[in-house]
JSON list of C-alpha atoms in Angstrom, two decimals:
[
{"chain": "A", "resi": 1, "resn": "MET", "atom": "CA", "xyz": [33.95, -59.36, 11.91]},
{"chain": "A", "resi": 2, "resn": "PRO", "atom": "CA", "xyz": [31.53, -62.35, 12.14]},
{"chain": "A", "resi": 3, "resn": "THR", "atom": "CA", "xyz": [29.93, -63.54, 8.91]},
{"chain": "A", "resi": 4, "resn": "GLY", "atom": "CA", "xyz": [26.43, -63.07, 10.35]},
{"chain": "A", "resi": 5, "resn": "ALA", "atom": "CA", "xyz": [27.05, -59.37, 10.91]},
{"chain": "A", "resi": 6, "resn": "ASN", "atom": "CA", "xyz": [28.13, -58.98, 7.29]},
{"chain": "A", "resi": 7, "resn": "ASN", "atom": "CA", "xyz": [25.01, -60.75, 6.09]},
{"chain": "A", "resi": 8, "resn": "ASN", "atom": "CA", "xyz": [22.83, -58.49, 8.22]},
{"chain": "A", "resi": 9, "resn": "LYS", "atom": "CA", "xyz": [24.46, -55.44, 6.70]},
{"chain": "A", "resi": 10, "resn": "LYS", "atom": "CA", "xyz": [23.87, -56.81, 3.21]},
{"chain": "A", "resi": 11, "resn": "TYR", "atom": "CA", "xyz": [20.21, -57.39, 3.98]},
{"chain": "A", "resi": 12, "resn": "THR", "atom": "CA", "xyz": [19.93, -53.86, 5.38]},
{"chain": "A", "resi": 13, "resn": "TYR", "atom": "CA", "xyz": [21.43, -52.36, 2.24]},
{"chain": "A", "resi": 14, "resn": "VAL", "atom": "CA", "xyz": [19.07, -54.42, 0.08]},
{"chain": "A", "resi": 15, "resn": "TRP", "atom": "CA", "xyz": [16.02, -53.24, 2.02]},
{"chain": "A", "resi": 16, "resn": "VAL", "atom": "CA", "xyz": [17.09, -49.59, 1.89]},
{"chain": "A", "resi": 17, "resn": "SER", "atom": "CA", "xyz": [17.65, -49.90, -1.84]},
{"chain": "A", "resi": 18, "resn": "LEU", "atom": "CA", "xyz": [14.21, -51.43, -2.30]},
{"chain": "A", "resi": 19, "resn": "VAL", "atom": "CA", "xyz": [12.55, -48.65, -0.28]},
{"chain": "A", "resi": 20, "resn": "ILE", "atom": "CA", "xyz": [14.31, -45.98, -2.36]},
{"chain": "A", "resi": 21, "resn": "LEU", "atom": "CA", "xyz": [13.33, -47.76, -5.57]},
{"chain": "A", "resi": 22, "resn": "VAL", "atom": "CA", "xyz": [9.68, -48.04, -4.54]},
{"chain": "A", "resi": 23, "resn": "PHE", "atom": "CA", "xyz": [9.60, -44.39, -3.50]},
{"chain": "A", "resi": 24, "resn": "GLY", "atom": "CA", "xyz": [11.03, -43.37, -6.86]},
{"chain": "A", "resi": 25, "resn": "ILE", "atom": "CA", "xyz": [8.53, -45.47, -8.80]},
{"chain": "A", "resi": 26, "resn": "ILE", "atom": "CA", "xyz": [5.50, -44.22, -6.88]},
{"chain": "A", "resi": 27, "resn": "PHE", "atom": "CA", "xyz": [6.22, -40.62, -5.97]},
{"chain": "A", "resi": 28, "resn": "ILE", "atom": "CA", "xyz": [8.66, -39.12, -8.46]},
{"chain": "A", "resi": 29, "resn": "PRO", "atom": "CA", "xyz": [6.22, -39.34, -11.42]},
{"chain": "A", "resi": 30, "resn": "ARG", "atom": "CA", "xyz": [3.59, -37.57, -9.29]},
{"chain": "A", "resi": 31, "resn": "ILE", "atom": "CA", "xyz": [6.02, -34.79, -8.40]},
{"chain": "A", "resi": 32, "resn": "VAL", "atom": "CA", "xyz": [7.02, -34.42, -12.06]},
{"chain": "A", "resi": 33, "resn": "ASP", "atom": "CA", "xyz": [3.36, -34.24, -13.08]},
{"chain": "A", "resi": 34, "resn": "ARG", "atom": "CA", "xyz": [2.69, -31.53, -10.50]},
{"chain": "A", "resi": 35, "resn": "LEU", "atom": "CA", "xyz": [5.68, -29.55, -11.68]},
{"chain": "A", "resi": 36, "resn": "LYS", "atom": "CA", "xyz": [4.59, -29.91, -15.31]},
{"chain": "A", "resi": 37, "resn": "SER", "atom": "CA", "xyz": [1.10, -28.70, -14.46]},
{"chain": "A", "resi": 38, "resn": "ASP", "atom": "CA", "xyz": [2.65, -25.85, -12.36]},
{"chain": "A", "resi": 39, "resn": "SER", "atom": "CA", "xyz": [0.36, -26.80, -9.48]},
{"chain": "A", "resi": 40, "resn": "VAL", "atom": "CA", "xyz": [3.17, -26.59, -6.95]},
{"chain": "A", "resi": 41, "resn": "VAL", "atom": "CA", "xyz": [4.20, -23.14, -8.14]},
{"chain": "A", "resi": 42, "resn": "VAL", "atom": "CA", "xyz": [0.62, -21.92, -8.41]},
{"chain": "A", "resi": 43, "resn": "ASN", "atom": "CA", "xyz": [-0.28, -23.10, -4.93]},
{"chain": "A", "resi": 44, "resn": "ASP", "atom": "CA", "xyz": [2.81, -21.42, -3.49]},
{"chain": "A", "resi": 45, "resn": "ARG", "atom": "CA", "xyz": [1.96, -18.21, -5.30]},
{"chain": "A", "resi": 46, "resn": "LEU", "atom": "CA", "xyz": [-1.61, -18.29, -4.09]},
{"chain": "A", "resi": 47, "resn": "ALA", "atom": "CA", "xyz": [-0.56, -18.88, -0.50]},
{"chain": "A", "resi": 48, "resn": "ASN", "atom": "CA", "xyz": [1.93, -16.03, -0.72]},
{"chain": "A", "resi": 49, "resn": "ALA", "atom": "CA", "xyz": [-0.57, -13.73, -2.41]},
{"chain": "A", "resi": 50, "resn": "ASN", "atom": "CA", "xyz": [-3.20, -14.40, 0.22]},
{"chain": "A", "resi": 51, "resn": "THR", "atom": "CA", "xyz": [-0.73, -13.63, 2.99]},
{"chain": "A", "resi": 52, "resn": "ILE", "atom": "CA", "xyz": [0.45, -10.39, 1.39]},
{"chain": "A", "resi": 53, "resn": "SER", "atom": "CA", "xyz": [-3.01, -9.18, 0.41]},
{"chain": "A", "resi": 54, "resn": "ASP", "atom": "CA", "xyz": [-4.62, -9.53, 3.85]},
{"chain": "A", "resi": 55, "resn": "LEU", "atom": "CA", "xyz": [-5.36, -5.98, 4.95]},
{"chain": "A", "resi": 56, "resn": "SER", "atom": "CA", "xyz": [-4.36, -5.21, 8.51]},
{"chain": "A", "resi": 57, "resn": "TYR", "atom": "CA", "xyz": [-5.59, -2.55, 10.87]},
{"chain": "A", "resi": 58, "resn": "ILE", "atom": "CA", "xyz": [-2.84, -0.25, 12.10]},
{"chain": "A", "resi": 59, "resn": "MET", "atom": "CA", "xyz": [-2.72, -0.55, 15.86]},
{"chain": "A", "resi": 60, "resn": "ASN", "atom": "CA", "xyz": [-1.79, 2.04, 18.50]},
{"chain": "A", "resi": 61, "resn": "ASN", "atom": "CA", "xyz": [-1.64, 0.90, 22.11]},
{"chain": "A", "resi": 62, "resn": "GLY", "atom": "CA", "xyz": [-3.91, -2.01, 21.32]},
{"chain": "A", "resi": 63, "resn": "LYS", "atom": "CA", "xyz": [-6.47, 0.11, 19.48]},
{"chain": "A", "resi": 64, "resn": "LYS", "atom": "CA", "xyz": [-7.16, 0.40, 15.76]},
{"chain": "A", "resi": 65, "resn": "ARG", "atom": "CA", "xyz": [-5.78, 3.67, 14.45]},
{"chain": "A", "resi": 66, "resn": "LYS", "atom": "CA", "xyz": [-8.58, 5.82, 13.08]},
{"chain": "A", "resi": 67, "resn": "VAL", "atom": "CA", "xyz": [-8.36, 9.00, 11.02]},
{"chain": "A", "resi": 68, "resn": "PRO", "atom": "CA", "xyz": [-8.45, 11.98, 13.44]},
{"chain": "A", "resi": 69, "resn": "ASN", "atom": "CA", "xyz": [-11.17, 14.58, 13.13]},
{"chain": "A", "resi": 70, "resn": "PHE", "atom": "CA", "xyz": [-10.38, 17.30, 10.60]},
{"chain": "A", "resi": 71, "resn": "SER", "atom": "CA", "xyz": [-12.20, 20.12, 8.87]},
{"chain": "A", "resi": 72, "resn": "PHE", "atom": "CA", "xyz": [-10.69, 22.21, 6.05]},
{"chain": "A", "resi": 73, "resn": "LEU", "atom": "CA", "xyz": [-11.72, 24.16, 2.96]},
{"chain": "A", "resi": 74, "resn": "ASN", "atom": "CA", "xyz": [-11.38, 22.36, -0.36]},
{"chain": "A", "resi": 75, "resn": "GLN", "atom": "CA", "xyz": [-10.62, 23.71, -3.84]},
{"chain": "A", "resi": 76, "resn": "ASP", "atom": "CA", "xyz": [-14.24, 24.85, -4.18]},
{"chain": "A", "resi": 77, "resn": "SER", "atom": "CA", "xyz": [-14.16, 26.68, -0.82]},
{"chain": "A", "resi": 78, "resn": "VAL", "atom": "CA", "xyz": [-16.43, 24.03, 0.66]},
{"chain": "A", "resi": 79, "resn": "LEU", "atom": "CA", "xyz": [-15.79, 22.89, 4.21]},
{"chain": "A", "resi": 80, "resn": "ILE", "atom": "CA", "xyz": [-14.84, 19.21, 4.18]},
{"chain": "A", "resi": 81, "resn": "SER", "atom": "CA", "xyz": [-14.42, 17.01, 7.26]},
{"chain": "A", "resi": 82, "resn": "ASN", "atom": "CA", "xyz": [-13.51, 13.40, 7.94]},
{"chain": "A", "resi": 83, "resn": "LYS", "atom": "CA", "xyz": [-17.23, 12.69, 8.23]},
{"chain": "A", "resi": 84, "resn": "ASP", "atom": "CA", "xyz": [-17.65, 13.42, 4.52]},
{"chain": "A", "resi": 85, "resn": "TYR", "atom": "CA", "xyz": [-15.46, 10.41, 3.78]},
{"chain": "A", "resi": 86, "resn": "LEU", "atom": "CA", "xyz": [-17.37, 7.90, 5.90]},
{"chain": "A", "resi": 87, "resn": "GLY", "atom": "CA", "xyz": [-18.66, 5.10, 3.71]},
{"chain": "A", "resi": 88, "resn": "LYS", "atom": "CA", "xyz": [-15.83, 5.64, 1.22]},
{"chain": "A", "resi": 89, "resn": "VAL", "atom": "CA", "xyz": [-12.44, 4.08, 0.68]},
{"chain": "A", "resi": 90, "resn": "TYR", "atom": "CA", "xyz": [-9.88, 6.83, 0.20]},
{"chain": "A", "resi": 91, "resn": "VAL", "atom": "CA", "xyz": [-6.20, 7.62, -0.10]},
{"chain": "A", "resi": 92, "resn": "VAL", "atom": "CA", "xyz": [-4.54, 10.36, 1.97]},
{"chain": "A", "resi": 93, "resn": "GLU", "atom": "CA", "xyz": [-1.53, 12.45, 0.93]},
{"chain": "A", "resi": 94, "resn": "PHE", "atom": "CA", "xyz": [0.28, 15.59, 2.08]},
{"chain": "A", "resi": 95, "resn": "PHE", "atom": "CA", "xyz": [1.63, 17.77, -0.71]},
{"chain": "A", "resi": 96, "resn": "PHE", "atom": "CA", "xyz": [2.00, 21.36, -1.95]},
{"chain": "A", "resi": 97, "resn": "THR", "atom": "CA", "xyz": [1.32, 22.80, -5.38]},
{"chain": "A", "resi": 98, "resn": "THR", "atom": "CA", "xyz": [4.76, 24.36, -5.91]},
{"chain": "A", "resi": 99, "resn": "CYS", "atom": "CA", "xyz": [6.67, 21.22, -4.94]},
{"chain": "A", "resi": 100, "resn": "PRO", "atom": "CA", "xyz": [9.51, 20.76, -7.45]},
{"chain": "A", "resi": 101, "resn": "THR", "atom": "CA", "xyz": [10.33, 17.14, -6.61]},
{"chain": "A", "resi": 102, "resn": "ILE", "atom": "CA", "xyz": [8.02, 14.33, -5.52]},
{"chain": "A", "resi": 103, "resn": "CYS", "atom": "CA", "xyz": [4.57, 15.92, -5.58]},
{"chain": "A", "resi": 104, "resn": "PRO", "atom": "CA", "xyz": [4.09, 15.82, -9.37]},
{"chain": "A", "resi": 105, "resn": "ILE", "atom": "CA", "xyz": [4.77, 12.08, -9.29]},
{"chain": "A", "resi": 106, "resn": "MET", "atom": "CA", "xyz": [2.40, 11.61, -6.35]},
{"chain": "A", "resi": 107, "resn": "THR", "atom": "CA", "xyz": [-0.33, 13.51, -8.19]},
{"chain": "A", "resi": 108, "resn": "GLN", "atom": "CA", "xyz": [0.28, 11.44, -11.32]},
{"chain": "A", "resi": 109, "resn": "ASN", "atom": "CA", "xyz": [-0.13, 8.24, -9.31]},
{"chain": "A", "resi": 110, "resn": "LEU", "atom": "CA", "xyz": [-3.33, 9.51, -7.70]},
{"chain": "A", "resi": 111, "resn": "VAL", "atom": "CA", "xyz": [-4.74, 10.45, -11.10]},
{"chain": "A", "resi": 112, "resn": "THR", "atom": "CA", "xyz": [-3.98, 6.87, -12.17]},
{"chain": "A", "resi": 113, "resn": "LEU", "atom": "CA", "xyz": [-6.03, 5.64, -9.20]},
{"chain": "A", "resi": 114, "resn": "GLN", "atom": "CA", "xyz": [-8.80, 8.07, -10.14]},
{"chain": "A", "resi": 115, "resn": "GLU", "atom": "CA", "xyz": [-8.89, 6.58, -13.64]},
{"chain": "A", "resi": 116, "resn": "THR", "atom": "CA", "xyz": [-8.80, 3.01, -12.32]},
{"chain": "A", "resi": 117, "resn": "PHE", "atom": "CA", "xyz": [-11.78, 3.60, -10.03]},
{"chain": "A", "resi": 118, "resn": "GLU", "atom": "CA", "xyz": [-13.65, 6.17, -12.09]},
{"chain": "A", "resi": 119, "resn": "ASN", "atom": "CA", "xyz": [-16.85, 4.11, -11.90]},
{"chain": "A", "resi": 120, "resn": "GLU", "atom": "CA", "xyz": [-16.61, 3.58, -8.14]},
{"chain": "A", "resi": 121, "resn": "ALA", "atom": "CA", "xyz": [-18.79, 6.07, -6.29]},
{"chain": "A", "resi": 122, "resn": "ASP", "atom": "CA", "xyz": [-17.23, 5.03, -2.99]},
{"chain": "A", "resi": 123, "resn": "PHE", "atom": "CA", "xyz": [-13.64, 5.92, -3.87]},
{"chain": "A", "resi": 124, "resn": "GLY", "atom": "CA", "xyz": [-12.02, 9.23, -2.96]},
{"chain": "A", "resi": 125, "resn": "VAL", "atom": "CA", "xyz": [-8.78, 11.07, -2.26]},
{"chain": "A", "resi": 126, "resn": "ALA", "atom": "CA", "xyz": [-7.87, 13.50, 0.52]},
{"chain": "A", "resi": 127, "resn": "SER", "atom": "CA", "xyz": [-4.99, 15.83, -0.37]},
{"chain": "A", "resi": 128, "resn": "PHE", "atom": "CA", "xyz": [-3.78, 18.23, 2.32]},
{"chain": "A", "resi": 129, "resn": "THR", "atom": "CA", "xyz": [-1.46, 21.08, 1.39]},
{"chain": "A", "resi": 130, "resn": "ILE", "atom": "CA", "xyz": [1.47, 21.69, 3.71]},
{"chain": "A", "resi": 131, "resn": "ASN", "atom": "CA", "xyz": [1.86, 25.23, 2.32]},
{"chain": "A", "resi": 132, "resn": "PRO", "atom": "CA", "xyz": [-1.55, 26.70, 3.09]},
{"chain": "A", "resi": 133, "resn": "ARG", "atom": "CA", "xyz": [-0.29, 30.31, 3.05]},
{"chain": "A", "resi": 134, "resn": "TYR", "atom": "CA", "xyz": [0.18, 30.01, -0.70]},
{"chain": "A", "resi": 135, "resn": "ASP", "atom": "CA", "xyz": [-2.21, 27.16, -1.54]},
{"chain": "A", "resi": 136, "resn": "THR", "atom": "CA", "xyz": [-5.55, 28.94, -1.24]},
{"chain": "A", "resi": 137, "resn": "PRO", "atom": "CA", "xyz": [-8.74, 27.36, -2.59]},
{"chain": "A", "resi": 138, "resn": "THR", "atom": "CA", "xyz": [-8.23, 29.31, -5.82]},
{"chain": "A", "resi": 139, "resn": "VAL", "atom": "CA", "xyz": [-4.69, 27.97, -6.24]},
{"chain": "A", "resi": 140, "resn": "LEU", "atom": "CA", "xyz": [-5.84, 24.45, -5.43]},
{"chain": "A", "resi": 141, "resn": "LYS", "atom": "CA", "xyz": [-8.64, 24.73, -7.97]},
{"chain": "A", "resi": 142, "resn": "LYS", "atom": "CA", "xyz": [-6.17, 25.69, -10.71]},
{"chain": "A", "resi": 143, "resn": "TYR", "atom": "CA", "xyz": [-3.96, 22.77, -9.69]},
{"chain": "A", "resi": 144, "resn": "ALA", "atom": "CA", "xyz": [-6.93, 20.40, -9.89]},
{"chain": "A", "resi": 145, "resn": "VAL", "atom": "CA", "xyz": [-7.85, 21.61, -13.38]},
{"chain": "A", "resi": 146, "resn": "LYS", "atom": "CA", "xyz": [-4.25, 21.44, -14.58]},
{"chain": "A", "resi": 147, "resn": "HIS", "atom": "CA", "xyz": [-3.84, 17.82, -13.47]},
{"chain": "A", "resi": 148, "resn": "GLY", "atom": "CA", "xyz": [-7.25, 16.55, -14.55]},
{"chain": "A", "resi": 149, "resn": "ILE", "atom": "CA", "xyz": [-8.64, 16.00, -11.08]},
{"chain": "A", "resi": 150, "resn": "SER", "atom": "CA", "xyz": [-12.33, 15.28, -11.64]},
{"chain": "A", "resi": 151, "resn": "ASN", "atom": "CA", "xyz": [-13.44, 12.84, -8.95]},
{"chain": "A", "resi": 152, "resn": "PRO", "atom": "CA", "xyz": [-16.04, 14.72, -6.85]},
{"chain": "A", "resi": 153, "resn": "ASP", "atom": "CA", "xyz": [-14.63, 13.01, -3.75]},
{"chain": "A", "resi": 154, "resn": "TRP", "atom": "CA", "xyz": [-11.07, 14.13, -4.39]},
{"chain": "A", "resi": 155, "resn": "HIS", "atom": "CA", "xyz": [-10.72, 17.14, -2.11]},
{"chain": "A", "resi": 156, "resn": "LEU", "atom": "CA", "xyz": [-7.59, 19.31, -2.08]},
{"chain": "A", "resi": 157, "resn": "MET", "atom": "CA", "xyz": [-7.71, 20.96, 1.31]},
{"chain": "A", "resi": 158, "resn": "THR", "atom": "CA", "xyz": [-6.17, 23.99, 2.97]},
{"chain": "A", "resi": 159, "resn": "GLY", "atom": "CA", "xyz": [-6.42, 25.62, 6.38]},
{"chain": "A", "resi": 160, "resn": "GLU", "atom": "CA", "xyz": [-4.35, 26.55, 9.40]},
{"chain": "A", "resi": 161, "resn": "GLN", "atom": "CA", "xyz": [-0.81, 25.29, 8.92]},
{"chain": "A", "resi": 162, "resn": "SER", "atom": "CA", "xyz": [-0.45, 24.13, 12.53]},
{"chain": "A", "resi": 163, "resn": "GLU", "atom": "CA", "xyz": [-3.62, 22.04, 12.25]},
{"chain": "A", "resi": 164, "resn": "ILE", "atom": "CA", "xyz": [-2.49, 20.45, 9.01]},
{"chain": "A", "resi": 165, "resn": "TYR", "atom": "CA", "xyz": [0.94, 19.67, 10.44]},
{"chain": "A", "resi": 166, "resn": "ASP", "atom": "CA", "xyz": [-0.63, 18.13, 13.54]},
{"chain": "A", "resi": 167, "resn": "LEU", "atom": "CA", "xyz": [-2.84, 16.01, 11.30]},
{"chain": "A", "resi": 168, "resn": "ALA", "atom": "CA", "xyz": [0.18, 14.85, 9.30]},
{"chain": "A", "resi": 169, "resn": "ASN", "atom": "CA", "xyz": [2.75, 14.32, 12.05]},
{"chain": "A", "resi": 170, "resn": "LYS", "atom": "CA", "xyz": [0.54, 13.28, 14.98]},
{"chain": "A", "resi": 171, "resn": "GLY", "atom": "CA", "xyz": [-2.56, 11.97, 13.26]},
{"chain": "A", "resi": 172, "resn": "PHE", "atom": "CA", "xyz": [-1.13, 9.96, 10.36]},
{"chain": "A", "resi": 173, "resn": "TYR", "atom": "CA", "xyz": [2.53, 9.88, 11.44]},
{"chain": "A", "resi": 174, "resn": "ILE", "atom": "CA", "xyz": [3.40, 11.14, 7.97]},
{"chain": "A", "resi": 175, "resn": "MET", "atom": "CA", "xyz": [6.26, 13.65, 8.14]},
{"chain": "A", "resi": 176, "resn": "ALA", "atom": "CA", "xyz": [5.58, 17.25, 7.06]},
{"chain": "A", "resi": 177, "resn": "ASN", "atom": "CA", "xyz": [7.72, 20.26, 7.99]},
{"chain": "A", "resi": 178, "resn": "GLU", "atom": "CA", "xyz": [8.63, 23.72, 6.78]},
{"chain": "A", "resi": 179, "resn": "GLU", "atom": "CA", "xyz": [12.32, 23.64, 5.94]},
{"chain": "A", "resi": 180, "resn": "ASN", "atom": "CA", "xyz": [14.07, 26.48, 4.16]},
{"chain": "A", "resi": 181, "resn": "GLU", "atom": "CA", "xyz": [16.89, 24.25, 2.94]},
{"chain": "A", "resi": 182, "resn": "ALA", "atom": "CA", "xyz": [14.52, 21.70, 1.38]},
{"chain": "A", "resi": 183, "resn": "PRO", "atom": "CA", "xyz": [13.47, 21.95, -2.28]},
{"chain": "A", "resi": 184, "resn": "GLY", "atom": "CA", "xyz": [10.50, 24.29, -2.43]},
{"chain": "A", "resi": 185, "resn": "GLY", "atom": "CA", "xyz": [10.92, 25.25, 1.23]},
{"chain": "A", "resi": 186, "resn": "PHE", "atom": "CA", "xyz": [9.16, 22.18, 2.67]},
{"chain": "A", "resi": 187, "resn": "GLU", "atom": "CA", "xyz": [10.07, 18.59, 3.41]},
{"chain": "A", "resi": 188, "resn": "HIS", "atom": "CA", "xyz": [7.51, 15.83, 3.54]},
{"chain": "A", "resi": 189, "resn": "SER", "atom": "CA", "xyz": [6.95, 12.15, 3.05]},
{"chain": "A", "resi": 190, "resn": "GLY", "atom": "CA", "xyz": [5.82, 10.75, -0.26]},
{"chain": "A", "resi": 191, "resn": "ALA", "atom": "CA", "xyz": [3.70, 8.14, 1.50]},
{"chain": "A", "resi": 192, "resn": "PHE", "atom": "CA", "xyz": [0.06, 7.40, 0.84]},
{"chain": "A", "resi": 193, "resn": "ALA", "atom": "CA", "xyz": [-2.25, 6.23, 3.63]},
{"chain": "A", "resi": 194, "resn": "LEU", "atom": "CA", "xyz": [-5.21, 3.98, 2.83]},
{"chain": "A", "resi": 195, "resn": "VAL", "atom": "CA", "xyz": [-8.45, 4.43, 4.78]},
{"chain": "A", "resi": 196, "resn": "ASP", "atom": "CA", "xyz": [-11.45, 2.11, 4.82]},
{"chain": "A", "resi": 197, "resn": "LYS", "atom": "CA", "xyz": [-15.14, 2.95, 4.81]},
{"chain": "A", "resi": 198, "resn": "GLU", "atom": "CA", "xyz": [-15.28, 3.22, 8.59]},
{"chain": "A", "resi": 199, "resn": "GLY", "atom": "CA", "xyz": [-12.35, 5.62, 8.81]},
{"chain": "A", "resi": 200, "resn": "TYR", "atom": "CA", "xyz": [-9.68, 3.11, 9.89]},
{"chain": "A", "resi": 201, "resn": "ILE", "atom": "CA", "xyz": [-6.17, 3.20, 8.43]},
{"chain": "A", "resi": 202, "resn": "ARG", "atom": "CA", "xyz": [-5.43, -0.10, 6.72]},
{"chain": "A", "resi": 203, "resn": "SER", "atom": "CA", "xyz": [-2.58, -1.72, 4.80]},
{"chain": "A", "resi": 204, "resn": "ARG", "atom": "CA", "xyz": [-1.40, -5.02, 3.44]},
{"chain": "A", "resi": 205, "resn": "ASN", "atom": "CA", "xyz": [1.23, -7.07, 5.24]},
{"chain": "A", "resi": 206, "resn": "ASP", "atom": "CA", "xyz": [4.83, -7.59, 4.24]},
{"chain": "A", "resi": 207, "resn": "ARG", "atom": "CA", "xyz": [6.31, -11.05, 3.76]},
{"chain": "A", "resi": 208, "resn": "PHE", "atom": "CA", "xyz": [6.97, -11.28, 7.49]},
{"chain": "A", "resi": 209, "resn": "GLY", "atom": "CA", "xyz": [3.31, -10.69, 8.33]},
{"chain": "A", "resi": 210, "resn": "ASN", "atom": "CA", "xyz": [3.73, -7.10, 9.51]},
{"chain": "A", "resi": 211, "resn": "PRO", "atom": "CA", "xyz": [1.63, -4.22, 8.12]},
{"chain": "A", "resi": 212, "resn": "ILE", "atom": "CA", "xyz": [3.54, -2.00, 5.70]},
{"chain": "A", "resi": 213, "resn": "ILE", "atom": "CA", "xyz": [1.38, 0.89, 7.05]},
{"chain": "A", "resi": 214, "resn": "TYR", "atom": "CA", "xyz": [1.96, 3.23, 4.08]},
{"chain": "A", "resi": 215, "resn": "TYR", "atom": "CA", "xyz": [2.34, 2.91, 0.32]},
{"chain": "A", "resi": 216, "resn": "ARG", "atom": "CA", "xyz": [5.11, 4.52, -1.74]},
{"chain": "A", "resi": 217, "resn": "GLY", "atom": "CA", "xyz": [3.60, 7.35, -3.72]},
{"chain": "A", "resi": 218, "resn": "THR", "atom": "CA", "xyz": [6.75, 8.53, -5.47]},
{"chain": "A", "resi": 219, "resn": "ILE", "atom": "CA", "xyz": [7.30, 5.68, -7.92]},
{"chain": "A", "resi": 220, "resn": "THR", "atom": "CA", "xyz": [5.01, 5.08, -10.89]},
{"chain": "A", "resi": 221, "resn": "GLU", "atom": "CA", "xyz": [3.97, 1.68, -12.18]},
{"chain": "A", "resi": 222, "resn": "LYS", "atom": "CA", "xyz": [5.78, 2.42, -15.44]},
{"chain": "A", "resi": 223, "resn": "GLN", "atom": "CA", "xyz": [8.99, 3.32, -13.62]},
{"chain": "A", "resi": 224, "resn": "GLY", "atom": "CA", "xyz": [8.80, 0.14, -11.55]},
{"chain": "A", "resi": 225, "resn": "VAL", "atom": "CA", "xyz": [11.91, 0.66, -9.43]},
{"chain": "A", "resi": 226, "resn": "ASN", "atom": "CA", "xyz": [13.65, 3.86, -8.38]},
{"chain": "A", "resi": 227, "resn": "ASP", "atom": "CA", "xyz": [17.38, 4.56, -8.19]},
{"chain": "A", "resi": 228, "resn": "GLU", "atom": "CA", "xyz": [17.49, 3.28, -4.59]},
{"chain": "A", "resi": 229, "resn": "GLY", "atom": "CA", "xyz": [16.07, -0.07, -5.62]},
{"chain": "A", "resi": 230, "resn": "GLU", "atom": "CA", "xyz": [12.64, 0.57, -4.07]},
{"chain": "A", "resi": 231, "resn": "VAL", "atom": "CA", "xyz": [9.75, -1.06, -5.93]},
{"chain": "A", "resi": 232, "resn": "GLN", "atom": "CA", "xyz": [6.58, 0.81, -6.86]},
{"chain": "A", "resi": 233, "resn": "GLN", "atom": "CA", "xyz": [3.51, 0.03, -4.71]},
{"chain": "A", "resi": 234, "resn": "ILE", "atom": "CA", "xyz": [0.75, 1.58, -6.81]},
{"chain": "A", "resi": 235, "resn": "THR", "atom": "CA", "xyz": [-0.23, -1.81, -8.20]},
{"chain": "A", "resi": 236, "resn": "SER", "atom": "CA", "xyz": [-0.53, -3.14, -4.64]},
{"chain": "A", "resi": 237, "resn": "LEU", "atom": "CA", "xyz": [-2.52, -0.08, -3.64]},
{"chain": "A", "resi": 238, "resn": "LYS", "atom": "CA", "xyz": [-4.97, -0.65, -6.49]},
{"chain": "A", "resi": 239, "resn": "GLU", "atom": "CA", "xyz": [-5.49, -4.25, -5.37]},
{"chain": "A", "resi": 240, "resn": "ASP", "atom": "CA", "xyz": [-6.04, -3.21, -1.76]},
{"chain": "A", "resi": 241, "resn": "ILE", "atom": "CA", "xyz": [-8.47, -0.41, -2.65]},
{"chain": "A", "resi": 242, "resn": "LYS", "atom": "CA", "xyz": [-10.47, -2.97, -4.61]},
{"chain": "A", "resi": 243, "resn": "ASN", "atom": "CA", "xyz": [-10.49, -5.30, -1.60]},
{"chain": "A", "resi": 244, "resn": "LEU", "atom": "CA", "xyz": [-11.70, -2.57, 0.74]},
{"chain": "A", "resi": 245, "resn": "LEU", "atom": "CA", "xyz": [-14.41, -1.48, -1.70]},
{"chain": "A", "resi": 246, "resn": "ALA", "atom": "CA", "xyz": [-15.70, -5.05, -1.63]},
{"chain": "A", "resi": 247, "resn": "GLU", "atom": "CA", "xyz": [-15.86, -5.19, 2.19]}
]
């Protein structure tokens, strides 16, 4: 190989080395300082938190999904409709008072929300029984007293079973069925739906930017993770209720 070519290579190596050296002198201390101050980590966390906490509207055929019209008797034998919740942020569940499995946990989580937002006049809960033949207003009242339900906008409602099942399965897309083989004779989802002040169903987004739609109601904050590895979402629900109350 010609001597000139070798010299050119040497010069190239020298220049590359100088560039790397200069980069190290100028930029590495800055990166170290940022890492020491945790600014990189904090900024990443903030960006991620903002993405996750944005509350989406749930869309159906290009339209925002709104709570369907409903009208049922509550635990005080008062007729309650979706219009009574306008102007309030509220959580929706489907349950039954004799449920031997997930309902007690769901009620416990809702009581936790009640305590968290006890000073918020615009927070409520809508609980619909999927066993209305047994869960009369009197039974629902006893259930409310037993579990410390005191929020005046937490209505435990009963009515025609077919109407309640339509509301669950077709209105909220939350599964509810009578099933003799299921514990307690009924099978249903342990999901909570979150509704804003205008009656639209809302939720935060997952890490891919898609709405999670519903929140897990069957895992407590204290439990953290269930046996299937699913993480509790009550903390997230609290944050999102607070965001909607501020809208």
